[in-house]
PDB file of C-alpha atoms in Angstrom:
ATOM      1  CA  LEU A 286       3.641 -17.533   5.198  1.00  0.00           C
ATOM      2  CA  ARG A 287       1.663 -14.327   4.924  1.00  0.00           C
ATOM      3  CA  ALA A 288      -1.777 -13.374   6.214  1.00  0.00           C
ATOM      4  CA  GLU A 289      -3.754 -10.163   6.067  1.00  0.00           C
ATOM      5  CA  ALA A 290      -7.244  -9.228   7.226  1.00  0.00           C
ATOM      6  CA  GLY A 291      -9.259  -6.061   7.359  1.00  0.00           C
ATOM      7  CA  ALA A 292     -12.719  -4.790   8.177  1.00  0.00           C
ATOM      8  CA  VAL A 293     -14.585  -1.515   7.885  1.00  0.00           C
ATOM      9  CA  VAL A 294     -17.122  -1.508  10.707  1.00  0.00           C
ATOM     10  CA  ALA A 295     -20.036   0.870  10.201  1.00  0.00           C
ATOM     11  CA  ARG A 296     -23.811   0.779   9.967  1.00  0.00           C
ATOM     12  CA  SER A 297     -24.983  -1.066   6.846  1.00  0.00           C
ATOM     13  CA  GLU A 298     -26.660   2.068   5.473  1.00  0.00           C
ATOM     14  CA  ALA A 299     -23.507   4.199   5.914  1.00  0.00           C
ATOM     15  CA  ARG A 300     -22.072   5.391   2.590  1.00  0.00           C
ATOM     16  CA  ILE A 301     -18.341   4.692   2.693  1.00  0.00           C
ATOM     17  CA  PRO A 302     -16.086   5.899  -0.149  1.00  0.00           C
ATOM     18  CA  SER A 303     -14.660   3.015  -2.192  1.00  0.00           C
ATOM     19  CA  THR A 304     -11.128   4.310  -1.503  1.00  0.00           C
ATOM     20  CA  LEU A 305     -11.635   3.307   2.142  1.00  0.00           C
ATOM     21  CA  LEU A 306     -12.869  -0.213   1.276  1.00  0.00           C
ATOM     22  CA  PHE A 307     -11.023  -3.315   0.042  1.00  0.00           C
ATOM     23  CA  LEU A 308     -10.113  -4.916  -3.279  1.00  0.00           C
ATOM     24  CA  THR A 309      -7.382  -7.522  -3.768  1.00  0.00           C
ATOM     25  CA  GLY A 310      -5.636  -9.561  -6.424  1.00  0.00           C
ATOM     26  CA  GLY A 311      -2.393  -9.153  -8.344  1.00  0.00           C
ATOM     27  CA  ASP A 312       1.377  -9.424  -7.890  1.00  0.00           C
ATOM     28  CA  THR A 313       1.506  -8.887  -4.133  1.00  0.00           C
ATOM     29  CA  THR A 314      -1.732 -10.547  -3.000  1.00  0.00           C
ATOM     30  CA  VAL A 315      -3.496 -13.287  -4.978  1.00  0.00           C
ATOM     31  CA  ARG A 316      -1.403 -14.168  -8.016  1.00  0.00           C
ATOM     32  CA  GLY A 317      -3.334 -15.598 -10.960  1.00  0.00           C
ATOM     33  CA  PHE A 318      -5.860 -12.766 -10.689  1.00  0.00           C
ATOM     34  CA  GLY A 319      -5.565  -9.249 -12.065  1.00  0.00           C
ATOM     35  CA  TYR A 320      -4.726  -6.226  -9.930  1.00  0.00           C
ATOM     36  CA  ARG A 321      -7.715  -5.488  -7.645  1.00  0.00           C
ATOM     37  CA  GLN A 322      -9.885  -8.002  -9.549  1.00  0.00           C
ATOM     38  CA  ILE A 323     -11.215  -9.671  -6.365  1.00  0.00           C
ATOM     39  CA  GLY A 324     -13.945  -7.722  -4.610  1.00  0.00           C
ATOM     40  CA  ALA A 325     -17.534  -7.742  -3.387  1.00  0.00           C
ATOM     41  CA  ARG A 326     -20.243  -8.633  -5.922  1.00  0.00           C
ATOM     42  CA  GLN A 327     -23.224  -6.477  -6.809  1.00  0.00           C
ATOM     43  CA  ASP A 328     -26.545  -7.857  -8.082  1.00  0.00           C
ATOM     44  CA  ASN A 329     -25.397  -7.438 -11.712  1.00  0.00           C
ATOM     45  CA  ASP A 330     -22.196  -9.440 -10.908  1.00  0.00           C
ATOM     46  CA  THR A 331     -19.990  -6.326 -11.014  1.00  0.00           C
ATOM     47  CA  VAL A 332     -16.896  -6.377  -8.761  1.00  0.00           C
ATOM     48  CA  VAL A 333     -16.769  -3.461  -6.286  1.00  0.00           C
ATOM     49  CA  ALA A 334     -14.755  -2.657  -3.171  1.00  0.00           C
ATOM     50  CA  GLY A 335     -16.019  -4.434  -0.048  1.00  0.00           C
ATOM     51  CA  ARG A 336     -16.014  -4.003   3.731  1.00  0.00           C
ATOM     52  CA  TYR A 337     -14.201  -7.239   4.654  1.00  0.00           C
ATOM     53  CA  LEU A 338     -10.876  -8.630   3.419  1.00  0.00           C
ATOM     54  CA  ALA A 339      -8.934 -11.831   4.069  1.00  0.00           C
ATOM     55  CA  VAL A 340      -5.741 -12.775   2.174  1.00  0.00           C
ATOM     56  CA  GLY A 341      -3.160 -15.479   2.793  1.00  0.00           C
ATOM     57  CA  SER A 342      -0.176 -17.041   1.041  1.00  0.00           C
ATOM     58  CA  VAL A 343       2.110 -20.008   1.470  1.00  0.00           C
ATOM     59  CA  GLU A 344       5.358 -19.826  -0.497  1.00  0.00           C
ATOM     60  CA  LEU A 345       8.175 -22.352  -0.568  1.00  0.00           C
ATOM     61  CA  GLN A 346      11.545 -20.923  -1.643  1.00  0.00           C
ATOM     62  CA  HIS A 347      14.511 -23.103  -2.519  1.00  0.00           C
ATOM     63  CA  PRO A 348      17.984 -21.824  -3.467  1.00  0.00           C
ATOM     64  CA  LEU A 349      19.337 -23.026  -6.798  1.00  0.00           C
ATOM     65  CA  LYS A 350      22.875 -24.388  -6.975  1.00  0.00           C
ATOM     66  CA  LEU A 351      25.206 -23.791  -9.902  1.00  0.00           C
ATOM     67  CA  ASN A 352      28.395 -25.881 -10.046  1.00  0.00           C
ATOM     68  CA  GLY A 353      27.720 -27.078  -6.486  1.00  0.00           C
ATOM     69  CA  ALA A 354      27.513 -23.563  -4.998  1.00  0.00           C
ATOM     70  CA  ILE A 355      24.395 -21.661  -3.957  1.00  0.00           C
ATOM     71  CA  SER A 356      23.615 -19.061  -6.622  1.00  0.00           C
ATOM     72  CA  ASP A 357      21.734 -15.752  -6.586  1.00  0.00           C
ATOM     73  CA  PHE A 358      18.638 -17.585  -7.858  1.00  0.00           C
ATOM     74  CA  GLU A 359      15.755 -19.336  -6.072  1.00  0.00           C
ATOM     75  CA  ALA A 360      12.894 -21.466  -7.291  1.00  0.00           C
ATOM     76  CA  VAL A 361       9.525 -20.867  -5.638  1.00  0.00           C
ATOM     77  CA  ALA A 362       6.152 -22.577  -5.478  1.00  0.00           C
ATOM     78  CA  PHE A 363       3.135 -20.858  -3.958  1.00  0.00           C
ATOM     79  CA  VAL A 364      -0.573 -20.927  -3.177  1.00  0.00           C
ATOM     80  CA  ASP A 365      -2.424 -17.654  -2.551  1.00  0.00           C
ATOM     81  CA  THR A 366      -6.004 -17.163  -1.432  1.00  0.00           C
ATOM     82  CA  GLY A 367      -8.135 -14.088  -0.860  1.00  0.00           C
ATOM     83  CA  ALA A 368     -11.696 -12.902  -0.423  1.00  0.00           C
ATOM     84  CA  VAL A 369     -13.528  -9.588  -0.238  1.00  0.00           C
ATOM     85  CA  ALA A 370     -17.204  -9.072   0.612  1.00  0.00           C
ATOM     86  CA  ASP A 371     -19.653  -6.651   2.215  1.00  0.00           C
ATOM     87  CA  ARG A 372     -20.756  -9.282   4.753  1.00  0.00           C
ATOM     88  CA  VAL A 373     -18.622 -11.942   6.421  1.00  0.00           C
ATOM     89  CA  SER A 374     -21.188 -14.585   5.396  1.00  0.00           C
ATOM     90  CA  GLU A 375     -20.580 -13.679   1.720  1.00  0.00           C
ATOM     91  CA  MET A 376     -16.806 -14.292   1.825  1.00  0.00           C
ATOM     92  CA  ARG A 377     -15.810 -16.748  -0.954  1.00  0.00           C
ATOM     93  CA  ALA A 378     -12.112 -17.545  -1.301  1.00  0.00           C
ATOM     94  CA  LYS A 379     -10.393 -17.165  -4.660  1.00  0.00           C
ATOM     95  CA  VAL A 380      -7.293 -19.349  -5.037  1.00  0.00           C
ATOM     96  CA  GLY A 381      -4.213 -18.900  -7.189  1.00  0.00           C
ATOM     97  CA  ALA A 382      -1.218 -21.240  -7.393  1.00  0.00           C
ATOM     98  CA  GLY A 383       1.978 -21.383  -9.372  1.00  0.00           C
ATOM     99  CA  ALA A 384       5.738 -21.298  -9.497  1.00  0.00           C
ATOM    100  CA  GLY A 385       8.446 -18.763 -10.155  1.00  0.00           C
ATOM    101  CA  VAL A 386      12.052 -17.687  -9.996  1.00  0.00           C
ATOM    102  CA  ARG A 387      13.759 -15.064  -7.807  1.00  0.00           C
ATOM    103  CA  TRP A 388      17.060 -13.373  -8.686  1.00  0.00           C
ATOM    104  CA  TYR A 389      18.939 -11.347  -6.097  1.00  0.00           C
ATOM    105  CA  SER A 390      20.405  -8.884  -8.595  1.00  0.00           C
ATOM    106  CA  PRO A 391      22.734  -5.956  -7.794  1.00  0.00           C
ATOM    107  CA  VAL A 392      19.758  -3.560  -8.156  1.00  0.00           C
ATOM    108  CA  GLY A 393      17.327  -5.537  -6.005  1.00  0.00           C
ATOM    109  CA  LEU A 394      15.135  -8.600  -6.076  1.00  0.00           C
ATOM    110  CA  VAL A 395      13.751  -9.582  -9.502  1.00  0.00           C
ATOM    111  CA  GLN A 396      10.698 -11.854  -9.361  1.00  0.00           C
ATOM    112  CA  ALA A 397       8.974 -13.759 -12.154  1.00  0.00           C
ATOM    113  CA  ASP A 398       5.937 -15.906 -11.334  1.00  0.00           C
ATOM    114  CA  LEU A 399       3.566 -17.928 -13.492  1.00  0.00           C
ATOM    115  CA  ALA A 400       0.230 -18.374 -11.722  1.00  0.00           C
ATOM    116  CA  HIS A 401      -3.144 -19.952 -12.358  1.00  0.00           C
ATOM    117  CA  GLY A 402      -6.174 -18.303 -10.765  1.00  0.00           C
ATOM    118  CA  PHE A 403      -8.789 -20.989 -10.237  1.00  0.00           C
ATOM    119  CA  GLY A 404     -12.387 -20.133 -11.083  1.00  0.00           C
ATOM    120  CA  GLU A 405     -12.589 -16.615 -12.497  1.00  0.00           C
ATOM    121  CA  GLY A 406      -8.844 -16.073 -12.701  1.00  0.00           C
ATOM    122  CA  GLY A 407      -6.662 -17.323 -15.493  1.00  0.00           C
ATOM    123  CA  ILE A 408      -3.026 -17.860 -16.346  1.00  0.00           C
ATOM    124  CA  ALA A 409      -0.978 -14.793 -15.482  1.00  0.00           C
ATOM    125  CA  ILE A 410       2.664 -13.791 -15.503  1.00  0.00           C
ATOM    126  CA  HIS A 411       3.644 -11.581 -12.579  1.00  0.00           C
ATOM    127  CA  LEU A 412       6.917  -9.634 -12.860  1.00  0.00           C
ATOM    128  CA  ARG A 413       8.347  -7.422 -10.108  1.00  0.00           C
ATOM    129  CA  LEU A 414      11.573  -5.536  -9.524  1.00  0.00           C
ATOM    130  CA  GLY A 415      12.705  -4.327  -6.120  1.00  0.00           C
ATOM    131  CA  PHE A 416      11.632  -4.968  -2.571  1.00  0.00           C
ATOM    132  CA  THR A 417       8.113  -4.635  -1.183  1.00  0.00           C
ATOM    133  CA  PHE A 418       7.723  -2.477   1.918  1.00  0.00           C
TER     134      PHE A 418
END
């Protein structure tokens, strides 16, 4: 299980640089969506960084056995969700789900996931090497 939330609290007319606001989506947040593809919406439907963020994931990992012994591989299934908006009332969750494989290699964890982002997402392959800090 993983959960993350954030908020930038300031007057509505305050101009806050986008580098201090939130975007989400991608390998480590909501799989099935592109990197930083989930954000607040402007009137012309453009995605921009927003003041509020909520992200959560549920992942089931199961070791794979080879010849009756636990191997260095795991199968995983997951559901990710995330939302970004400028007002809490505008938060709309985007959901991605899929499956993947983990390999505990000598150089670190190798991850390969196939995910479907429901709604505006799509089918995406997410590959990662190494540990996330």
